[in-house]
CSV table of N, CA and C in Angstrom, one decimal:
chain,number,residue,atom,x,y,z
A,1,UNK,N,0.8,-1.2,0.0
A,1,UNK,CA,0.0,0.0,0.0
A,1,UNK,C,0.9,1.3,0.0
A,2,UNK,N,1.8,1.2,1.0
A,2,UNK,CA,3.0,2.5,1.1
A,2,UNK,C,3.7,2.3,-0.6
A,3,UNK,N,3.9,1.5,-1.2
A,3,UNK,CA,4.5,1.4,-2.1
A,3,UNK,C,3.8,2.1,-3.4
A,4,UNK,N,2.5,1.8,-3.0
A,4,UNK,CA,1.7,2.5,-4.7
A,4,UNK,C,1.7,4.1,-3.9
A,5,UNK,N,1.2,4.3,-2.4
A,5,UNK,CA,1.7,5.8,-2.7
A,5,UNK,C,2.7,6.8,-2.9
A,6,UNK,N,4.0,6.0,-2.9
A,6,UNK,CA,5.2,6.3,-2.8
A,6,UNK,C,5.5,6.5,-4.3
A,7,UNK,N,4.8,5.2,-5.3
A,7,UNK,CA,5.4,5.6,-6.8
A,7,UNK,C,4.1,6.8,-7.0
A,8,UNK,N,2.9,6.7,-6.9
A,8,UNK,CA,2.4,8.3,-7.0
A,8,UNK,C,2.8,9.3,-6.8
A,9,UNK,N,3.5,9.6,-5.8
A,9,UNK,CA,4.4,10.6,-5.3
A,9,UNK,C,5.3,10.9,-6.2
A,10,UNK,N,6.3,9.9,-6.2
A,10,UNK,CA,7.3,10.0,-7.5
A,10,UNK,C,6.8,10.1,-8.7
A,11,UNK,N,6.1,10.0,-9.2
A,11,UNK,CA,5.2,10.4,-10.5
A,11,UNK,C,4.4,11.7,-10.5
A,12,UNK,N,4.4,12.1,-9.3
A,12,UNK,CA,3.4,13.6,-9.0
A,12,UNK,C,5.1,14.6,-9.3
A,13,UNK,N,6.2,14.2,-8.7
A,13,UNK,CA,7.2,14.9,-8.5
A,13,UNK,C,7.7,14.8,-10.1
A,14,UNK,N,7.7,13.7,-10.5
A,14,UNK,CA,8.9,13.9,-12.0
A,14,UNK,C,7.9,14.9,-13.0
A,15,UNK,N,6.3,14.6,-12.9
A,15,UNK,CA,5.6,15.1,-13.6
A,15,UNK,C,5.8,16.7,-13.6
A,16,UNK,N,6.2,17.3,-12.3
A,16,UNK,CA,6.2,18.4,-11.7
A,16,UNK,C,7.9,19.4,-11.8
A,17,UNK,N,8.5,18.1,-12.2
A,17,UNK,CA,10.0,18.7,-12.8
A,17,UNK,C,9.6,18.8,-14.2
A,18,UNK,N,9.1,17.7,-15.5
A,18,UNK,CA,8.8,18.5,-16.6
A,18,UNK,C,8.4,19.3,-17.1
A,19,UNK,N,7.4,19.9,-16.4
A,19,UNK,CA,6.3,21.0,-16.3
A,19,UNK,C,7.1,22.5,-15.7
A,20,UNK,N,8.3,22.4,-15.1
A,20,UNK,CA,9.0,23.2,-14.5
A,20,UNK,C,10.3,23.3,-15.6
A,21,UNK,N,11.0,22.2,-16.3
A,21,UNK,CA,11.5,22.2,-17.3
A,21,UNK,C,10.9,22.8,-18.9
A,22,UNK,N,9.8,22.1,-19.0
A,22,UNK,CA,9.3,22.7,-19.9
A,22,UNK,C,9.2,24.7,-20.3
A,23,UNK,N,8.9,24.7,-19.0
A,23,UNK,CA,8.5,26.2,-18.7
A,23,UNK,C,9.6,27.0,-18.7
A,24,UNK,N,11.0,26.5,-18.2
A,24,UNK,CA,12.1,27.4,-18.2
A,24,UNK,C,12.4,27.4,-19.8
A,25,UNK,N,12.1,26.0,-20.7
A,25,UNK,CA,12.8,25.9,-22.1
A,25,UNK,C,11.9,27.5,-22.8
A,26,UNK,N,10.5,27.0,-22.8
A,26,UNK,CA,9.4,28.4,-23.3
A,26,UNK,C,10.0,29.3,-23.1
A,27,UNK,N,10.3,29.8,-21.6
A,27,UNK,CA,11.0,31.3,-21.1
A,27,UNK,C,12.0,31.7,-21.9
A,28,UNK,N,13.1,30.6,-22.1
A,28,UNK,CA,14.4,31.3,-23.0
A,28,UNK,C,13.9,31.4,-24.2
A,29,UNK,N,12.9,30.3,-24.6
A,29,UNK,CA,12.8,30.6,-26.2
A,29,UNK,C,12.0,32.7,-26.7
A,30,UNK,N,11.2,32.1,-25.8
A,30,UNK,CA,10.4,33.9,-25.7
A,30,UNK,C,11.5,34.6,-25.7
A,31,UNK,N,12.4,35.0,-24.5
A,31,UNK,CA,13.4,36.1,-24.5
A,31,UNK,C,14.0,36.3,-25.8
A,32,UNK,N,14.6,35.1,-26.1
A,32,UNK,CA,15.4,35.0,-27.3
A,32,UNK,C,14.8,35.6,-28.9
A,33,UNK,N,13.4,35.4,-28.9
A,33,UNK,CA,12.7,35.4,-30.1
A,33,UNK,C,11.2,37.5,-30.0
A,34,UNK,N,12.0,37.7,-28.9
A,34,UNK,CA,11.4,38.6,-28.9
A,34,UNK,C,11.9,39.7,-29.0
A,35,UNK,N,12.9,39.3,-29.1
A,35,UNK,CA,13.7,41.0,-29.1
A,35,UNK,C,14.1,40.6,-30.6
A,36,UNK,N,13.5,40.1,-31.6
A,36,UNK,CA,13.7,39.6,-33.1
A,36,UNK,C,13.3,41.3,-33.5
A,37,UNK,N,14.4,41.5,-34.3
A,37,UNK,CA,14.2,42.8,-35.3
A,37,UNK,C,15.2,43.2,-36.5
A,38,UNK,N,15.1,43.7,-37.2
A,38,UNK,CA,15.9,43.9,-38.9
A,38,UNK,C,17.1,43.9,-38.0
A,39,UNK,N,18.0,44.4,-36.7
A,39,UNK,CA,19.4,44.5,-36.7
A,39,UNK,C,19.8,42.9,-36.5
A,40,UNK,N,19.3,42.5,-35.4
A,40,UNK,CA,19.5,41.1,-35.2
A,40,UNK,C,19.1,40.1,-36.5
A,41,UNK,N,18.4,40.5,-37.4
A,41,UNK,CA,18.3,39.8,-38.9
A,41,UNK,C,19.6,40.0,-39.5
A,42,UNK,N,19.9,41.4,-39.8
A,42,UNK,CA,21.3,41.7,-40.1
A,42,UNK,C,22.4,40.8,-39.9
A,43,UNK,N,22.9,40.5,-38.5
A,43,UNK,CA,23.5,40.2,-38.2
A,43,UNK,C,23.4,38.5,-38.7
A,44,UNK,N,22.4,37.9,-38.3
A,44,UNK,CA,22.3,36.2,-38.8
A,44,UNK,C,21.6,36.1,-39.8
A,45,UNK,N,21.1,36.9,-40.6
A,45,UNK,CA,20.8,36.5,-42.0
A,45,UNK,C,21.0,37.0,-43.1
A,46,UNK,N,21.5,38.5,-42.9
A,46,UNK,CA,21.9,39.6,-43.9
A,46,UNK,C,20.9,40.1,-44.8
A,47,UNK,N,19.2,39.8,-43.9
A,47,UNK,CA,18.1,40.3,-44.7
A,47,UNK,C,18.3,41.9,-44.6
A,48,UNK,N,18.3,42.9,-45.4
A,48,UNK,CA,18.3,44.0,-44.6
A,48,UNK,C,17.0,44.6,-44.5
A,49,UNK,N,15.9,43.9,-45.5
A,49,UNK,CA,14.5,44.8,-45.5
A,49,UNK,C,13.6,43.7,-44.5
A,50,UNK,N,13.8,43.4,-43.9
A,50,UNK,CA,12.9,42.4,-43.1
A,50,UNK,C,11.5,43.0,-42.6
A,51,UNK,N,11.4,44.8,-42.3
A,51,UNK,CA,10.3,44.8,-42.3
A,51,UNK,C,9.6,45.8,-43.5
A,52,UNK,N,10.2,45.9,-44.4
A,52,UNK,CA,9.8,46.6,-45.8
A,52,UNK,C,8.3,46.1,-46.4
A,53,UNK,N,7.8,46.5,-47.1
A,53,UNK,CA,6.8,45.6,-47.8
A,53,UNK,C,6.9,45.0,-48.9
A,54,UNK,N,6.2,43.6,-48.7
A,54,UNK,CA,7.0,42.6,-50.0
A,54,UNK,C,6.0,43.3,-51.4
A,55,UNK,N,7.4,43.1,-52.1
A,55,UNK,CA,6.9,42.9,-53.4
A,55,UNK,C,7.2,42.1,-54.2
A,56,UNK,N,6.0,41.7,-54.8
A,56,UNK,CA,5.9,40.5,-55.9
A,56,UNK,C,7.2,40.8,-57.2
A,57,UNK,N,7.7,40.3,-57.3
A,57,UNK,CA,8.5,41.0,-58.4
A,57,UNK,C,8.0,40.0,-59.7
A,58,UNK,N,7.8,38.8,-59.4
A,58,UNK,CA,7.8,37.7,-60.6
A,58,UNK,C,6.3,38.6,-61.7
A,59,UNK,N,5.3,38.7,-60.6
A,59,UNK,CA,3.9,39.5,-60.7
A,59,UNK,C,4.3,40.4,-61.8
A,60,UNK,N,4.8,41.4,-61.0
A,60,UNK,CA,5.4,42.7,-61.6
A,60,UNK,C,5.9,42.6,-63.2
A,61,UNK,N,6.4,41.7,-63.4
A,61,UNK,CA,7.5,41.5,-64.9
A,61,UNK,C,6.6,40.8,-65.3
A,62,UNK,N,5.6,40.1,-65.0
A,62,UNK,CA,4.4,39.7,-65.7
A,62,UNK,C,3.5,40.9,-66.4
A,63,UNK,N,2.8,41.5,-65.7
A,63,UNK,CA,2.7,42.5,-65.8
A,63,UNK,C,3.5,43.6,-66.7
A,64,UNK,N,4.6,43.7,-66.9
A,64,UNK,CA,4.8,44.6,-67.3
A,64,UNK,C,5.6,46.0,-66.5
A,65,UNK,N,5.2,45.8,-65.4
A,65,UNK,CA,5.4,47.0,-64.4
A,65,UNK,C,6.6,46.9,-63.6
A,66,UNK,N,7.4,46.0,-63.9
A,66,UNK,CA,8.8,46.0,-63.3
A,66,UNK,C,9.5,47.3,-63.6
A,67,UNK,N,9.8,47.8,-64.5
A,67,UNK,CA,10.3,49.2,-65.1
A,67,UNK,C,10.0,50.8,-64.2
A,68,UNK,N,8.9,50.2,-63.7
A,68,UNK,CA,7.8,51.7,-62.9
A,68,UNK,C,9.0,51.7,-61.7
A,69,UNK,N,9.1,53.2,-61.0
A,69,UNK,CA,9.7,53.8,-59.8
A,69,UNK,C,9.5,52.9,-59.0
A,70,UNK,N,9.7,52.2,-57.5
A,70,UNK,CA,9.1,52.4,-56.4
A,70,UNK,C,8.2,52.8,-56.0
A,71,UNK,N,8.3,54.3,-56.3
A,71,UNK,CA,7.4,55.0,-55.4
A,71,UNK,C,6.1,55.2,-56.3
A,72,UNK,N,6.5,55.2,-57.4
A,72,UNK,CA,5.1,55.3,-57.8
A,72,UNK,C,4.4,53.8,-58.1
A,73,UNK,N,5.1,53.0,-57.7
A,73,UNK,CA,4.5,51.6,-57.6
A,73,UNK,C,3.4,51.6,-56.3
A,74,UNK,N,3.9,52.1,-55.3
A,74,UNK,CA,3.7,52.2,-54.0
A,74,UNK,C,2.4,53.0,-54.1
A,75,UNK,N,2.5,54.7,-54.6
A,75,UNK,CA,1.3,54.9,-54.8
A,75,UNK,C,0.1,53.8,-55.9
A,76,UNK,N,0.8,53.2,-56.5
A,76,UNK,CA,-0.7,52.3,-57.5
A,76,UNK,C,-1.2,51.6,-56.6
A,77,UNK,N,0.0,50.6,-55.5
A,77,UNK,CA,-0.4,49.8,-54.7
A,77,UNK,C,-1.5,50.6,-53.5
A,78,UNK,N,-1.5,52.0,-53.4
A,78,UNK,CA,-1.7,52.6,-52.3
A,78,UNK,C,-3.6,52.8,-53.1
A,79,UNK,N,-3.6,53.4,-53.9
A,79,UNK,CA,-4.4,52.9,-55.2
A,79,UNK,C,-5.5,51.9,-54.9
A,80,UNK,N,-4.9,50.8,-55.0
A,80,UNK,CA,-5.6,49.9,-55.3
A,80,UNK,C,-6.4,49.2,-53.4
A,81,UNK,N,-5.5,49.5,-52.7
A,81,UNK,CA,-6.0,49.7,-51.3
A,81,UNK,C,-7.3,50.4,-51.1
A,82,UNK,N,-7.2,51.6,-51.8
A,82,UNK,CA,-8.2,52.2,-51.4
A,82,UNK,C,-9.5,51.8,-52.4
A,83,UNK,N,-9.1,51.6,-53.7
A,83,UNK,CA,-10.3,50.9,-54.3
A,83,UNK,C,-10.8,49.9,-53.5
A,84,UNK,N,-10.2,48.8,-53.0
A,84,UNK,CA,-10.8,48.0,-52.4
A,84,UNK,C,-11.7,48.1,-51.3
A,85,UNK,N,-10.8,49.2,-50.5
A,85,UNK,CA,-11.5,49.6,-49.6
A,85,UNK,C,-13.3,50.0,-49.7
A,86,UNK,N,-13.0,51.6,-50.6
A,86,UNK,CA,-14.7,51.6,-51.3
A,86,UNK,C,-15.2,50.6,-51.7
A,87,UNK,N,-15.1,49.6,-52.6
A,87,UNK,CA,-15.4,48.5,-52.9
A,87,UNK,C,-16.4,47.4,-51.6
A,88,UNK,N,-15.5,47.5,-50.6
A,88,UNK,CA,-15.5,46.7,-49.5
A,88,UNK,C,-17.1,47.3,-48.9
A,89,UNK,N,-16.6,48.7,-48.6
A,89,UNK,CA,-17.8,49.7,-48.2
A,89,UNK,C,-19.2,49.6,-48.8
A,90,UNK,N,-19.1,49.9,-50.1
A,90,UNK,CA,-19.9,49.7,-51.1
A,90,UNK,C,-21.0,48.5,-51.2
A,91,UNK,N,-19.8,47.0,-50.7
A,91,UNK,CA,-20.3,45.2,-50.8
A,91,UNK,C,-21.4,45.9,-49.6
A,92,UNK,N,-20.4,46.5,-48.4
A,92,UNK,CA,-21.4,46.0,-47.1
A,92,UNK,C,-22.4,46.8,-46.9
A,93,UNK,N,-22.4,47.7,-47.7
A,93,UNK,CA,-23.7,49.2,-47.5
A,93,UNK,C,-25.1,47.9,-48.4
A,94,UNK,N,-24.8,47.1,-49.3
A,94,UNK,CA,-25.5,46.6,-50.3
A,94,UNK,C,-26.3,45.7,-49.4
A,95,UNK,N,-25.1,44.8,-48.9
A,95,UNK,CA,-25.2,43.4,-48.2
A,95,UNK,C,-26.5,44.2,-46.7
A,96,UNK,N,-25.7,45.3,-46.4
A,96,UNK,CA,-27.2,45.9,-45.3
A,96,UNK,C,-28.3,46.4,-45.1
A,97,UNK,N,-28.1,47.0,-46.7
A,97,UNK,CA,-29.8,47.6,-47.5
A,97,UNK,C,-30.5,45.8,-48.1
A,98,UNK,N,-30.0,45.1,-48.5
A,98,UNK,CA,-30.6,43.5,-48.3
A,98,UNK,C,-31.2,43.3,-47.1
A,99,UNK,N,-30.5,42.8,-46.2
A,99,UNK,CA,-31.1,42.6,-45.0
A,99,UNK,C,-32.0,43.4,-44.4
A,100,UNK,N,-32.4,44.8,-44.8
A,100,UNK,CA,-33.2,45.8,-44.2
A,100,UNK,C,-34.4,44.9,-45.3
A,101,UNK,N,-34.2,45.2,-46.4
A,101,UNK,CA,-35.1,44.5,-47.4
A,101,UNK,C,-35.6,43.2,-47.0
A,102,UNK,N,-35.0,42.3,-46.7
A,102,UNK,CA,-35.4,40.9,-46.2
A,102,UNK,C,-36.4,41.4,-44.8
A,103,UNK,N,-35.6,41.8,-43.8
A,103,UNK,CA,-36.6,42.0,-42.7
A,103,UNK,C,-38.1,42.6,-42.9
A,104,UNK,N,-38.2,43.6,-44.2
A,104,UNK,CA,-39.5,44.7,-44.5
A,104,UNK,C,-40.0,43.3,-45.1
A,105,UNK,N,-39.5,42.2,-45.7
A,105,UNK,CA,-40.3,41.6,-46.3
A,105,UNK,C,-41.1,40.6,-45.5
A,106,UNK,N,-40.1,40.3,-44.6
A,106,UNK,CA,-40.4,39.0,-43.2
A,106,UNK,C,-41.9,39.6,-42.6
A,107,UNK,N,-41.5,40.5,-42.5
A,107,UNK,CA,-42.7,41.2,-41.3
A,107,UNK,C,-43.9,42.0,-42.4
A,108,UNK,N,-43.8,42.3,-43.6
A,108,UNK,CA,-45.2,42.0,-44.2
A,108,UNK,C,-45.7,40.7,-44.4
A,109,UNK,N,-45.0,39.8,-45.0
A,109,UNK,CA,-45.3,38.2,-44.8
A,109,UNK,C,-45.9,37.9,-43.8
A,110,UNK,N,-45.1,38.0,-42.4
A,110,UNK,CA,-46.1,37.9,-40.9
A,110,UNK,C,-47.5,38.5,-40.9
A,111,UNK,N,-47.4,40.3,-41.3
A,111,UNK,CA,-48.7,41.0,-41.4
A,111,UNK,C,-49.7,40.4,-41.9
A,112,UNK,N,-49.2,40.1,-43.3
A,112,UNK,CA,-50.1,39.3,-44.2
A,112,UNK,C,-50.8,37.7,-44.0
A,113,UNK,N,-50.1,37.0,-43.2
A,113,UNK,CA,-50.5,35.9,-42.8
A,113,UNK,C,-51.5,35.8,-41.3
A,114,UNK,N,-51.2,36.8,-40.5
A,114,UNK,CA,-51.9,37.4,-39.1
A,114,UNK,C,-53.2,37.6,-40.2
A,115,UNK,N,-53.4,38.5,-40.9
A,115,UNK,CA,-54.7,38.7,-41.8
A,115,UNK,C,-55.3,38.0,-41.9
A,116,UNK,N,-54.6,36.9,-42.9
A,116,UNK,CA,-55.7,35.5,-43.6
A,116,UNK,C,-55.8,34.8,-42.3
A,117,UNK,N,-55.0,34.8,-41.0
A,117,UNK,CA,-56.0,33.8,-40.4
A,117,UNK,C,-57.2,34.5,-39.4
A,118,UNK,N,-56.9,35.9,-39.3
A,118,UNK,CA,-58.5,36.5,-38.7
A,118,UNK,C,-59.4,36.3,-39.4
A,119,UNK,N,-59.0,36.2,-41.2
A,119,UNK,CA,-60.4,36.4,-41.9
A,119,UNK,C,-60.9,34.7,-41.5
A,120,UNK,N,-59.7,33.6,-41.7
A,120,UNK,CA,-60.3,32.4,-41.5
A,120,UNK,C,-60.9,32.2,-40.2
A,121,UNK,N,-60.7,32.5,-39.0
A,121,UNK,CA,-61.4,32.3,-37.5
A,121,UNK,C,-62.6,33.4,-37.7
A,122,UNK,N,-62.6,34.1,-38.5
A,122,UNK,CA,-63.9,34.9,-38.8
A,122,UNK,C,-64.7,33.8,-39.1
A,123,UNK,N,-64.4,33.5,-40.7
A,123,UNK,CA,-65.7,32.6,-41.5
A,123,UNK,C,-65.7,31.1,-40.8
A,124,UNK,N,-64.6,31.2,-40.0
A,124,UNK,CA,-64.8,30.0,-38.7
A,124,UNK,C,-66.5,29.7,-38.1
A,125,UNK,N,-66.0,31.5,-37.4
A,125,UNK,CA,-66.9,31.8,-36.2
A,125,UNK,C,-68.2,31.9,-37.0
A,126,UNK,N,-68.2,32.5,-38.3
A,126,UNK,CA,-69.5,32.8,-38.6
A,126,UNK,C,-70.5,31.2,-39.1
A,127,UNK,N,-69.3,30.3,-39.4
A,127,UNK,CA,-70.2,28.7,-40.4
A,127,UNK,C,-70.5,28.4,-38.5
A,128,UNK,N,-69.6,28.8,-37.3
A,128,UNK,CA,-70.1,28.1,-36.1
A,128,UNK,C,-71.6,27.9,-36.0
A,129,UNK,N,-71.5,29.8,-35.7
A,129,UNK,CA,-73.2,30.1,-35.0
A,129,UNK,C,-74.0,29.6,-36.2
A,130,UNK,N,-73.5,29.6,-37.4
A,130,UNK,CA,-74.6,29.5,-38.6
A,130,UNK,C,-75.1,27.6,-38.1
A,131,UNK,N,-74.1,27.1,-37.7
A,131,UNK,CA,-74.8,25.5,-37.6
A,131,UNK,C,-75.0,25.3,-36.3
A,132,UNK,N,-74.9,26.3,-35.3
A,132,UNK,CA,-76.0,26.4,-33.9
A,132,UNK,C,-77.1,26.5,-34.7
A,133,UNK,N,-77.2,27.6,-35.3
A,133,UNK,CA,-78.7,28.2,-35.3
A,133,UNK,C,-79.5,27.1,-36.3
A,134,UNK,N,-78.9,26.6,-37.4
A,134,UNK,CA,-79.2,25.4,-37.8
A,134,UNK,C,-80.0,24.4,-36.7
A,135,UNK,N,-79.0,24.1,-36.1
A,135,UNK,CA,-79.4,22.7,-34.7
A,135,UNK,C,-79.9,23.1,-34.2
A,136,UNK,N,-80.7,24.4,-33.6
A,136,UNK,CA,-81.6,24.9,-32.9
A,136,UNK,C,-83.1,24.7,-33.1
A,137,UNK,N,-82.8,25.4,-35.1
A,137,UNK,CA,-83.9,25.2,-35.6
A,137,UNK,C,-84.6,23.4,-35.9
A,138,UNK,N,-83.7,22.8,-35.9
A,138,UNK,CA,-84.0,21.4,-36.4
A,138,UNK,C,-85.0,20.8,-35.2
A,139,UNK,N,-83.7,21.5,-34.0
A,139,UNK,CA,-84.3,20.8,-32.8
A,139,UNK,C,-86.0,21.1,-32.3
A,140,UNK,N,-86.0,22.3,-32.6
A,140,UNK,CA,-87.6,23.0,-32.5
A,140,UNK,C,-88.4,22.0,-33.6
A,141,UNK,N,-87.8,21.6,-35.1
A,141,UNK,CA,-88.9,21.8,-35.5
A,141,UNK,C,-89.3,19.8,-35.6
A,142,UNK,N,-88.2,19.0,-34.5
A,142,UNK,CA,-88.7,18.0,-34.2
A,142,UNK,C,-89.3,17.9,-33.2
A,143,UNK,N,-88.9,18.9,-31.9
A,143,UNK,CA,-90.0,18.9,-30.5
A,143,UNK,C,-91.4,19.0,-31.4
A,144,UNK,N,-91.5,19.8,-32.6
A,144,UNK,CA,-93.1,20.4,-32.9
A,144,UNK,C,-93.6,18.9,-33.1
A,145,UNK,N,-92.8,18.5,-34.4
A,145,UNK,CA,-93.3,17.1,-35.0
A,145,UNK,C,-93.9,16.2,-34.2
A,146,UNK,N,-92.7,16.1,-32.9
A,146,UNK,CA,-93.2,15.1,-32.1
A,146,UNK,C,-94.4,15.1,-31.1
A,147,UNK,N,-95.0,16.5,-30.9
A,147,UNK,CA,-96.1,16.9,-30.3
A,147,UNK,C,-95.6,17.5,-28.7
A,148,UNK,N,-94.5,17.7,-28.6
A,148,UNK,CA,-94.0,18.1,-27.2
A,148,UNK,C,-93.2,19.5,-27.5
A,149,UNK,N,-93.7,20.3,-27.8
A,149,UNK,CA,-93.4,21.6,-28.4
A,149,UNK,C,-93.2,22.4,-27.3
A,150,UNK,N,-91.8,23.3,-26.9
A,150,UNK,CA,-91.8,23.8,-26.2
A,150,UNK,C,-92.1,25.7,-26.7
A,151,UNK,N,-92.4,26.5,-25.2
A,151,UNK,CA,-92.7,27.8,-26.1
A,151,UNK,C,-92.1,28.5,-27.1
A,152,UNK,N,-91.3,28.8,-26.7
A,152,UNK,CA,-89.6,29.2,-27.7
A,152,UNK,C,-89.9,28.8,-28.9
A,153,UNK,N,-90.3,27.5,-29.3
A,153,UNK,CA,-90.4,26.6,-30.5
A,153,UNK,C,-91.7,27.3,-31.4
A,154,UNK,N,-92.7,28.0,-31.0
A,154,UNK,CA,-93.1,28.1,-31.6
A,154,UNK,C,-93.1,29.2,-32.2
A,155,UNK,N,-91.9,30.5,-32.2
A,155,UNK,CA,-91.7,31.6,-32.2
A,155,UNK,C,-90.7,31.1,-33.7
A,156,UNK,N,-90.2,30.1,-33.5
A,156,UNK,CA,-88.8,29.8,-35.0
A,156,UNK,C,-89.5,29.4,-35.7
């Protein structure tokens, strides 16, 4: 019995050094990877634009447009941002005037259906009383037949 709690223990403990090991390895890796920036690129990889913006170049000579400045590349690129942008604005102004549209349509649909069923519990209500007054009259006009006529009966 001392013996299974003893290797629990030892198993609570080694479990509890990898989890302490693990945690110190994370720590160095974080330190190390966080102070990452173009100088320290420099130095072990000789990137010097690491945080520049990429450009396609293969694109570009497809295109045609390898020959263009930089800078006025940058403005087309800057361009074409903002088209998208309006563009984007434009999808979602559309995509919101729909949904306004769908809801105007949901809730005359509702309106319209609340309608047809008052008119139907109407001509409900009205075939009801119409086949009381039926059975009422039938009923009088067998009391008469039968000779046991009540007063009421002789008024229908």
């Amino acid at each position: 019995m001392e013996k299974i709690e003893e290797e629990k223990h030892q198993a609570v403990k080694a479990k509890k050094k990898q989890q302490r090991e693990s945690r110190k390895v994370h720590e160095i890796l974080h330190e190390k990877f966080q102070r990452y920036s173009t100088q320290s690129n420099k130095k072990e990889r000789k990137d010097v634009i690491l945080l520049a913006a990429f450009v396609w170049k293969k694109k570009l000579e497809k295109d045609g447009l390898s020959i263009i400045s930089p800078e006025y590349l940058q403005t087309i690129m800057a361009q074409c941002v903002e088209q998208n942008k309006t563009e984007m604005e434009k999808l979602k102004k559309q995509r919101l005037e729909r949904e306004f549209q769908n809801e105007i349509r949901e809730k005359e649909k509702e309106f319209l259906q609340r309608i047809k069923e008052a008119e139907y519990f109407h001509k409900w209500k009205k075939q009801e009383e119409l086949f009381h007054l039926n059975q009422i009259y039938l009923r009088s006009t067998l009391r008469i037949a039968h000779g046991r006529p009540k007063p009421i009966d002789l008024f229908v």
